[in-house]
CSV table of C-alpha atoms in Angstrom, one decimal:
chain,number,residue,atom,x,y,z
T,1,UNK,CA,76.4,76.5,82.9
T,2,UNK,CA,78.1,73.0,83.4
T,3,UNK,CA,81.6,71.5,84.8
T,4,UNK,CA,84.8,72.8,82.5
T,5,UNK,CA,83.1,75.6,81.8
T,6,UNK,CA,84.5,78.4,80.6
T,7,UNK,CA,84.9,82.4,82.0
T,8,UNK,CA,86.8,85.0,81.2
T,9,UNK,CA,88.6,87.5,82.9
T,10,UNK,CA,88.9,91.1,81.9
T,11,UNK,CA,90.9,94.1,83.4
T,12,UNK,CA,91.7,91.5,86.1
T,13,UNK,CA,95.6,91.1,87.2
T,14,UNK,CA,97.2,88.9,89.3
T,15,UNK,CA,101.4,89.3,88.5
T,16,UNK,CA,101.1,93.1,88.3
T,17,UNK,CA,103.3,94.8,90.7
T,18,UNK,CA,100.6,97.7,91.8
T,19,UNK,CA,99.4,95.2,94.5
T,20,UNK,CA,95.9,97.0,94.5
T,21,UNK,CA,95.0,95.1,91.2
T,22,UNK,CA,96.0,91.7,92.0
T,23,UNK,CA,93.9,92.2,95.2
T,24,UNK,CA,91.1,93.1,92.9
T,25,UNK,CA,91.4,89.9,91.1
T,26,UNK,CA,92.3,87.5,93.6
T,27,UNK,CA,89.1,88.7,95.5
T,28,UNK,CA,86.8,88.2,92.5
T,29,UNK,CA,88.1,84.1,92.6
T,30,UNK,CA,88.1,84.5,95.9
T,31,UNK,CA,84.0,85.1,95.5
T,32,UNK,CA,83.6,83.0,92.2
T,33,UNK,CA,84.4,80.0,93.9
T,34,UNK,CA,81.7,80.5,96.8
T,35,UNK,CA,79.3,81.3,93.6
T,36,UNK,CA,79.6,78.4,92.0
T,37,UNK,CA,79.2,74.8,92.6
T,38,UNK,CA,80.4,73.2,89.3
T,39,UNK,CA,84.2,73.3,88.1
T,40,UNK,CA,85.1,76.1,86.6
T,41,UNK,CA,87.9,76.7,84.4
T,42,UNK,CA,88.5,80.8,84.2
T,43,UNK,CA,90.9,82.4,81.1
T,44,UNK,CA,93.2,85.8,82.8
T,45,UNK,CA,92.9,87.8,79.4
T,46,UNK,CA,95.9,91.1,79.3
T,47,UNK,CA,98.5,91.4,77.6
T,48,UNK,CA,101.4,90.5,78.3
T,49,UNK,CA,103.6,86.9,79.5
T,50,UNK,CA,101.9,83.8,80.9
T,51,UNK,CA,102.4,83.4,84.4
T,52,UNK,CA,102.7,80.8,86.7
T,53,UNK,CA,99.3,79.7,88.2
T,54,UNK,CA,99.1,76.8,90.3
T,55,UNK,CA,98.8,79.0,93.5
T,56,UNK,CA,95.0,80.2,92.1
T,57,UNK,CA,93.8,77.0,91.2
T,58,UNK,CA,91.8,75.5,93.4
T,59,UNK,CA,89.5,72.1,93.8
T,60,UNK,CA,86.1,73.9,91.5
T,61,UNK,CA,88.4,76.4,89.7
T,62,UNK,CA,91.3,75.8,87.3
T,63,UNK,CA,92.7,79.7,86.4
T,64,UNK,CA,94.7,80.3,82.9
T,65,UNK,CA,96.8,82.8,82.0
T,66,UNK,CA,95.3,83.7,78.5
T,67,UNK,CA,98.3,86.6,77.5
T,68,UNK,CA,98.1,87.9,74.0
T,69,UNK,CA,100.3,90.1,72.1
T,70,UNK,CA,98.6,92.5,69.9
T,71,UNK,CA,100.6,93.2,67.3
T,72,UNK,CA,101.0,89.0,66.9
T,73,UNK,CA,98.3,88.2,64.7
T,74,UNK,CA,98.5,84.2,65.7
T,75,UNK,CA,98.9,85.3,69.1
T,76,UNK,CA,94.7,87.9,68.2
T,77,UNK,CA,93.5,84.9,66.8
T,78,UNK,CA,93.8,82.7,69.4
T,79,UNK,CA,92.3,85.4,72.0
T,80,UNK,CA,89.3,85.6,69.5
T,81,UNK,CA,89.2,81.3,70.2
T,82,UNK,CA,89.6,81.7,73.9
T,83,UNK,CA,87.4,84.3,74.1
T,84,UNK,CA,84.4,82.4,71.3
T,85,UNK,CA,84.9,79.9,74.8
T,86,UNK,CA,83.9,81.5,77.7
T,87,UNK,CA,80.2,81.5,78.5
T,88,UNK,CA,80.3,84.7,79.8
T,89,UNK,CA,83.4,87.5,80.3
T,90,UNK,CA,83.3,89.8,83.4
T,91,UNK,CA,84.6,92.6,82.7
T,92,UNK,CA,86.6,95.2,86.1
T,93,UNK,CA,89.1,97.2,84.9
T,94,UNK,CA,91.3,97.3,87.4
T,95,UNK,CA,89.0,98.8,89.4
T,96,UNK,CA,88.7,103.1,88.1
T,97,UNK,CA,90.4,102.0,84.8
T,98,UNK,CA,86.8,103.4,82.8
T,99,UNK,CA,87.6,106.8,82.7
T,100,UNK,CA,89.7,108.7,79.9
T,101,UNK,CA,91.2,109.9,83.7
T,102,UNK,CA,94.7,108.3,83.0
T,103,UNK,CA,95.1,109.8,78.7
T,104,UNK,CA,92.6,108.7,76.0
T,105,UNK,CA,95.2,105.8,74.4
T,106,UNK,CA,94.8,103.6,77.3
T,107,UNK,CA,91.0,104.3,77.4
T,108,UNK,CA,90.5,103.5,73.4
T,109,UNK,CA,92.7,100.7,73.7
T,110,UNK,CA,90.6,98.7,77.2
T,111,UNK,CA,87.5,99.5,75.5
T,112,UNK,CA,88.1,97.6,72.3
T,113,UNK,CA,88.5,95.2,73.9
T,114,UNK,CA,85.7,95.2,76.3
T,115,UNK,CA,83.8,95.6,71.9
T,116,UNK,CA,85.7,92.4,71.9
T,117,UNK,CA,84.6,90.3,75.0
T,118,UNK,CA,81.5,91.3,74.6
T,119,UNK,CA,80.7,90.1,70.4
T,120,UNK,CA,82.7,87.0,70.9
T,121,UNK,CA,81.3,85.9,75.0
T,122,UNK,CA,78.1,83.8,76.0
T,123,UNK,CA,77.4,87.4,78.2
T,124,UNK,CA,79.3,90.7,79.3
T,125,UNK,CA,79.3,91.7,82.4
T,126,UNK,CA,80.8,95.0,84.2
T,127,UNK,CA,82.4,94.5,87.3
T,128,UNK,CA,81.7,97.0,90.4
T,129,UNK,CA,84.1,99.4,89.8
T,130,UNK,CA,83.9,103.4,89.1
T,131,UNK,CA,82.8,104.7,86.2
T,132,UNK,CA,84.0,108.5,84.8
T,133,UNK,CA,84.6,111.0,84.5
T,134,UNK,CA,84.7,110.8,80.9
T,135,UNK,CA,85.5,114.4,80.1
T,136,UNK,CA,85.6,113.8,75.9
T,137,UNK,CA,82.3,113.6,74.2
T,138,UNK,CA,84.1,110.5,72.1
T,139,UNK,CA,85.0,108.9,75.2
T,140,UNK,CA,81.2,109.5,76.7
T,141,UNK,CA,80.4,108.1,73.4
T,142,UNK,CA,81.9,105.0,73.5
T,143,UNK,CA,81.5,104.0,77.5
T,144,UNK,CA,77.7,104.7,76.4
T,145,UNK,CA,78.1,102.2,74.0
T,146,UNK,CA,79.4,99.5,75.6
T,147,UNK,CA,76.8,99.7,79.7
T,148,UNK,CA,74.2,100.1,77.3
T,149,UNK,CA,75.5,96.2,75.4
T,150,UNK,CA,76.5,94.3,78.6
T,151,UNK,CA,75.2,92.2,78.8
T,152,UNK,CA,74.7,93.3,82.9
T,153,UNK,CA,76.8,96.2,84.5
T,154,UNK,CA,77.5,98.0,88.5
T,155,UNK,CA,78.9,100.4,90.4
T,156,UNK,CA,80.7,99.7,93.8
T,157,UNK,CA,79.8,103.5,94.6
T,158,UNK,CA,76.3,105.8,94.3
T,159,UNK,CA,78.0,108.3,93.2
T,160,UNK,CA,79.6,106.6,89.4
T,161,UNK,CA,76.1,105.5,88.7
T,162,UNK,CA,74.6,108.7,89.9
T,163,UNK,CA,76.6,110.1,86.9
T,164,UNK,CA,76.0,107.2,84.6
T,165,UNK,CA,71.9,108.0,85.0
T,166,UNK,CA,72.7,111.9,84.7
T,167,UNK,CA,74.7,111.2,81.3
T,168,UNK,CA,73.6,108.7,79.7
T,169,UNK,CA,69.4,107.8,81.5
T,170,UNK,CA,71.0,104.5,82.6
T,171,UNK,CA,70.5,103.0,86.1
T,172,UNK,CA,72.1,100.2,87.9
T,173,UNK,CA,73.2,98.6,91.0
T,174,UNK,CA,75.0,99.6,93.1
T,175,UNK,CA,77.0,97.0,95.3
T,176,UNK,CA,80.7,98.1,96.6
T,177,UNK,CA,85.0,97.8,95.8
T,178,UNK,CA,85.3,93.5,95.9
T,179,UNK,CA,88.6,93.8,97.8
T,180,UNK,CA,87.2,94.3,100.6
T,181,UNK,CA,86.7,90.2,100.3
T,182,UNK,CA,90.1,89.5,100.5
T,183,UNK,CA,91.4,87.3,103.1
T,184,UNK,CA,94.8,87.9,105.4
T,185,UNK,CA,96.7,86.3,107.7
T,186,UNK,CA,97.2,89.4,111.0
T,187,UNK,CA,100.3,87.3,112.1
T,188,UNK,CA,101.2,89.4,114.9
T,189,UNK,CA,105.3,90.1,114.2
T,190,UNK,CA,105.6,93.5,114.3
T,191,UNK,CA,106.5,95.4,118.1
T,192,UNK,CA,103.3,96.6,119.8
T,193,UNK,CA,105.5,98.9,122.5
T,194,UNK,CA,104.2,101.5,119.9
T,195,UNK,CA,100.7,103.3,118.6
T,196,UNK,CA,102.5,101.7,114.7
T,197,UNK,CA,101.3,104.9,112.1
T,198,UNK,CA,101.3,102.7,108.7
T,199,UNK,CA,101.7,105.1,105.2
T,200,UNK,CA,101.2,104.6,102.0
T,201,UNK,CA,103.2,107.0,99.8
T,202,UNK,CA,101.8,106.7,96.0
T,203,UNK,CA,105.3,107.0,93.8
T,204,UNK,CA,102.0,107.9,91.2
T,205,UNK,CA,100.7,111.7,92.8
T,206,UNK,CA,104.6,111.9,94.1
T,207,UNK,CA,105.8,112.3,90.7
T,208,UNK,CA,102.4,115.0,89.3
T,209,UNK,CA,101.2,111.9,87.8
T,210,UNK,CA,101.7,110.1,84.0
T,211,UNK,CA,102.1,113.9,83.3
T,212,UNK,CA,104.6,115.1,86.0
T,213,UNK,CA,102.7,118.5,86.0
T,214,UNK,CA,100.0,117.7,88.8
T,215,UNK,CA,97.5,116.0,86.3
T,216,UNK,CA,94.8,115.1,89.2
T,217,UNK,CA,94.2,119.0,90.3
T,218,UNK,CA,95.8,118.4,93.3
T,219,UNK,CA,95.7,121.9,95.7
T,220,UNK,CA,97.2,119.5,97.9
T,221,UNK,CA,101.9,119.7,97.2
T,222,UNK,CA,101.9,115.7,97.8
T,223,UNK,CA,105.1,116.1,98.5
T,224,UNK,CA,105.6,118.6,100.7
T,225,UNK,CA,102.3,117.3,102.7
T,226,UNK,CA,104.4,113.8,103.2
T,227,UNK,CA,107.4,115.5,104.8
T,228,UNK,CA,105.4,116.9,106.9
T,229,UNK,CA,103.0,114.4,108.0
T,230,UNK,CA,106.5,112.5,108.8
T,231,UNK,CA,108.4,115.1,110.3
T,232,UNK,CA,105.3,115.7,112.9
T,233,UNK,CA,105.0,112.3,112.8
T,234,UNK,CA,108.5,111.0,114.1
T,235,UNK,CA,108.3,113.9,116.8
T,236,UNK,CA,105.4,111.9,118.4
T,237,UNK,CA,107.7,109.3,120.9
T,238,UNK,CA,104.7,106.6,120.7
T,239,UNK,CA,104.4,106.7,117.8
T,240,UNK,CA,106.0,104.0,115.3
T,241,UNK,CA,105.7,105.3,111.7
T,242,UNK,CA,106.4,102.5,108.5
T,243,UNK,CA,106.1,103.4,104.7
T,244,UNK,CA,104.0,101.0,103.6
T,245,UNK,CA,104.9,101.1,99.3
T,246,UNK,CA,101.2,99.3,98.2
T,247,UNK,CA,102.6,99.1,94.1
T,248,UNK,CA,106.0,97.6,94.0
T,249,UNK,CA,107.4,97.8,91.0
T,250,UNK,CA,111.4,98.8,90.6
T,251,UNK,CA,110.8,101.1,87.8
T,252,UNK,CA,107.5,103.1,86.2
T,253,UNK,CA,105.3,106.2,87.8
T,254,UNK,CA,103.3,103.7,88.8
T,255,UNK,CA,106.4,102.7,91.8
T,256,UNK,CA,105.5,103.4,95.0
T,257,UNK,CA,109.0,101.2,96.3
T,258,UNK,CA,111.8,103.5,94.2
T,259,UNK,CA,110.2,106.8,96.4
T,260,UNK,CA,109.0,104.8,99.5
T,261,UNK,CA,113.0,104.0,99.6
T,262,UNK,CA,114.3,107.2,99.0
T,263,UNK,CA,112.1,108.4,102.2
T,264,UNK,CA,113.1,105.9,104.6
T,265,UNK,CA,116.7,106.2,103.9
T,266,UNK,CA,115.4,110.7,104.9
T,267,UNK,CA,114.2,109.5,107.8
T,268,UNK,CA,115.7,107.6,110.9
T,269,UNK,CA,112.6,106.6,112.4
T,270,UNK,CA,111.0,105.5,109.5
T,271,UNK,CA,110.8,101.9,109.3
T,272,UNK,CA,110.6,99.8,105.2
T,273,UNK,CA,107.8,97.9,104.9
T,274,UNK,CA,109.4,94.8,102.8
T,275,UNK,CA,108.8,94.6,98.8
T,276,UNK,CA,105.6,91.5,99.1
T,277,UNK,CA,104.8,89.3,96.6
T,278,UNK,CA,100.7,89.4,96.6
T,279,UNK,CA,98.4,91.2,97.8
T,280,UNK,CA,97.2,88.8,101.0
T,281,UNK,CA,100.3,89.0,101.7
T,282,UNK,CA,100.2,93.7,101.5
T,283,UNK,CA,97.0,93.5,103.0
T,284,UNK,CA,98.6,90.9,106.0
T,285,UNK,CA,101.4,93.5,106.7
T,286,UNK,CA,99.1,96.9,106.4
T,287,UNK,CA,96.6,94.4,109.5
T,288,UNK,CA,99.2,94.7,112.3
T,289,UNK,CA,98.6,99.0,111.9
T,290,UNK,CA,97.0,100.7,114.6
T,291,UNK,CA,96.1,103.0,111.6
T,292,UNK,CA,96.9,103.9,108.5
T,293,UNK,CA,96.4,107.0,105.9
T,294,UNK,CA,97.0,106.3,101.6
T,295,UNK,CA,96.4,107.4,98.3
T,296,UNK,CA,96.4,103.8,96.7
T,297,UNK,CA,92.8,102.7,97.0
T,298,UNK,CA,92.7,99.1,97.5
T,299,UNK,CA,96.2,100.0,99.5
T,300,UNK,CA,93.3,102.0,102.2
T,301,UNK,CA,90.1,98.9,100.9
T,302,UNK,CA,92.5,96.3,102.7
T,303,UNK,CA,93.3,98.9,105.9
T,304,UNK,CA,90.2,99.1,105.9
T,305,UNK,CA,88.7,95.7,105.4
T,306,UNK,CA,91.2,94.3,108.3
T,307,UNK,CA,89.6,96.7,110.9
T,308,UNK,CA,93.1,99.2,110.9
T,309,UNK,CA,91.4,102.7,111.6
T,310,UNK,CA,91.7,103.9,108.1
T,311,UNK,CA,92.6,107.4,106.2
T,312,UNK,CA,92.4,108.1,102.7
T,313,UNK,CA,93.8,110.2,100.9
T,314,UNK,CA,91.9,111.1,97.8
T,315,UNK,CA,93.1,112.8,94.7
T,316,UNK,CA,89.9,111.5,92.6
T,317,UNK,CA,86.3,111.4,93.4
T,318,UNK,CA,86.3,107.4,93.4
T,319,UNK,CA,87.9,107.7,96.9
T,320,UNK,CA,84.6,110.2,98.4
T,321,UNK,CA,82.3,107.6,96.2
T,322,UNK,CA,83.3,104.4,97.5
T,323,UNK,CA,83.8,105.5,101.3
T,324,UNK,CA,80.7,108.1,101.6
T,325,UNK,CA,78.4,105.2,100.2
T,326,UNK,CA,80.0,102.4,103.5
T,327,UNK,CA,78.7,105.5,105.5
T,328,UNK,CA,81.8,106.4,106.4
T,329,UNK,CA,83.2,110.9,105.5
T,330,UNK,CA,86.8,110.4,106.7
T,331,UNK,CA,88.6,111.0,104.0
T,332,UNK,CA,92.0,113.9,103.1
T,333,UNK,CA,90.3,115.3,99.9
T,334,UNK,CA,93.4,116.4,98.0
T,335,UNK,CA,92.1,118.2,95.4
T,336,UNK,CA,89.8,120.5,97.9
T,337,UNK,CA,91.6,121.6,100.9
T,338,UNK,CA,95.4,122.6,100.8
T,339,UNK,CA,98.6,121.5,102.0
T,340,UNK,CA,98.8,123.0,106.0
T,341,UNK,CA,94.8,122.3,105.9
T,342,UNK,CA,94.7,119.0,104.4
T,343,UNK,CA,98.5,117.7,106.9
T,344,UNK,CA,97.0,118.9,110.0
T,345,UNK,CA,93.4,116.6,109.8
T,346,UNK,CA,95.6,113.9,108.7
T,347,UNK,CA,96.9,114.6,112.1
T,348,UNK,CA,93.8,115.1,113.5
T,349,UNK,CA,92.1,111.7,112.9
T,350,UNK,CA,95.4,110.3,114.2
T,351,UNK,CA,94.7,111.5,117.6
T,352,UNK,CA,91.2,111.5,117.6
T,353,UNK,CA,91.2,108.0,115.9
T,354,UNK,CA,88.9,106.1,118.3
T,355,UNK,CA,85.8,108.1,116.7
T,356,UNK,CA,86.3,107.0,113.3
T,357,UNK,CA,87.0,103.1,114.6
T,358,UNK,CA,83.3,103.5,115.8
T,359,UNK,CA,82.2,104.7,112.2
T,360,UNK,CA,84.4,102.0,110.7
T,361,UNK,CA,83.0,99.0,112.4
T,362,UNK,CA,79.5,100.8,111.9
T,363,UNK,CA,80.7,100.2,107.9
T,364,UNK,CA,81.8,96.9,108.5
T,365,UNK,CA,77.8,95.6,108.2
T,366,UNK,CA,77.5,98.0,105.0
T,367,UNK,CA,80.1,96.6,103.4
T,368,UNK,CA,78.7,92.5,104.0
T,369,UNK,CA,76.0,93.1,102.8
T,370,UNK,CA,76.6,94.6,99.7
T,371,UNK,CA,79.9,92.1,99.7
T,372,UNK,CA,76.1,89.2,99.6
T,373,UNK,CA,74.4,90.7,96.8
T,374,UNK,CA,76.7,90.8,95.1
T,375,UNK,CA,77.1,87.3,95.4
T,376,UNK,CA,73.8,86.2,94.5
T,377,UNK,CA,73.7,87.8,91.2
T,378,UNK,CA,77.1,87.1,90.1
T,379,UNK,CA,75.0,83.1,91.2
T,380,UNK,CA,71.9,83.8,89.1
T,381,UNK,CA,74.1,85.4,85.8
T,382,UNK,CA,76.0,82.0,86.5
T,383,UNK,CA,72.8,80.0,86.3
T,384,UNK,CA,70.7,81.9,83.6
């Protein structure tokens, strides 16, 4: 690799309303800067409008917004031309979207883009992410073809690696989510008189998923769970409750913010976090909490890596896969627990948060080792 070599980013966004997707991107860009001594150019490939990259670029890395419009022939020609310039493309599929769990349409679309990057880039790498589940046979066939033909593929959890091996007979390295490396600043701006409990309410789960009919097959009634949890916490005079949206889009099934505003109006003693501009702002605010629980994976990763006692609310196996990989079993499994069991367990974890803190501290060395090994592998890939 030489000065001004071009790297492609796929499945990574910097201007999404979803702070989790952005956190993954900021973190990998941060890691990439540590892995190279050369000056690089990064094309961020995504469907949409171009965004301002000035605050992302550094002395070593120039970030270029490489948007495309699939309905425009000239735009797609430009896309192919840019992909051909890439010595290597890294694809993260937003961390958890290399699966048909969110629908076949989106899965096939993302896989077609993977095929394009694989065909035209010098090398194609699947970064640490969740693989599967693949419920449809055609999804299994497509996923196997992509994983087999990637120049390198790795997982962020053992469960995904074991799943891929059992389904396809493919072994892969296991690291962890790169968003653990996201920088933050704890400004200690919030009052310290009470214990601060942060709750991330997922707008997606609140609405029953994209389909609106309990798409993820939860046993927990999510709305009842959130309301009961807040009601119980409000009774405790030594606790301040903060509702912290992590998908701050104004509209859409994904938006946490509209739901969070609604909840904040219903409960007198609940504080609403501001609408964040980037994932570093989000993590910095979450870092002020004493305890944090949420259903957005990267909101929990932000809390965990900032040293906040974290209680992930799990709607898919990606949560158990990631956290058990770190020796941290304190998730709320919404596919197995009843609503009342989930409320009781969350309250118990909050009450006995010192026990969770001990397990969390042990996990930090595991995270550090996994991220360090991933950086070594990225450096090798860049220098081959």
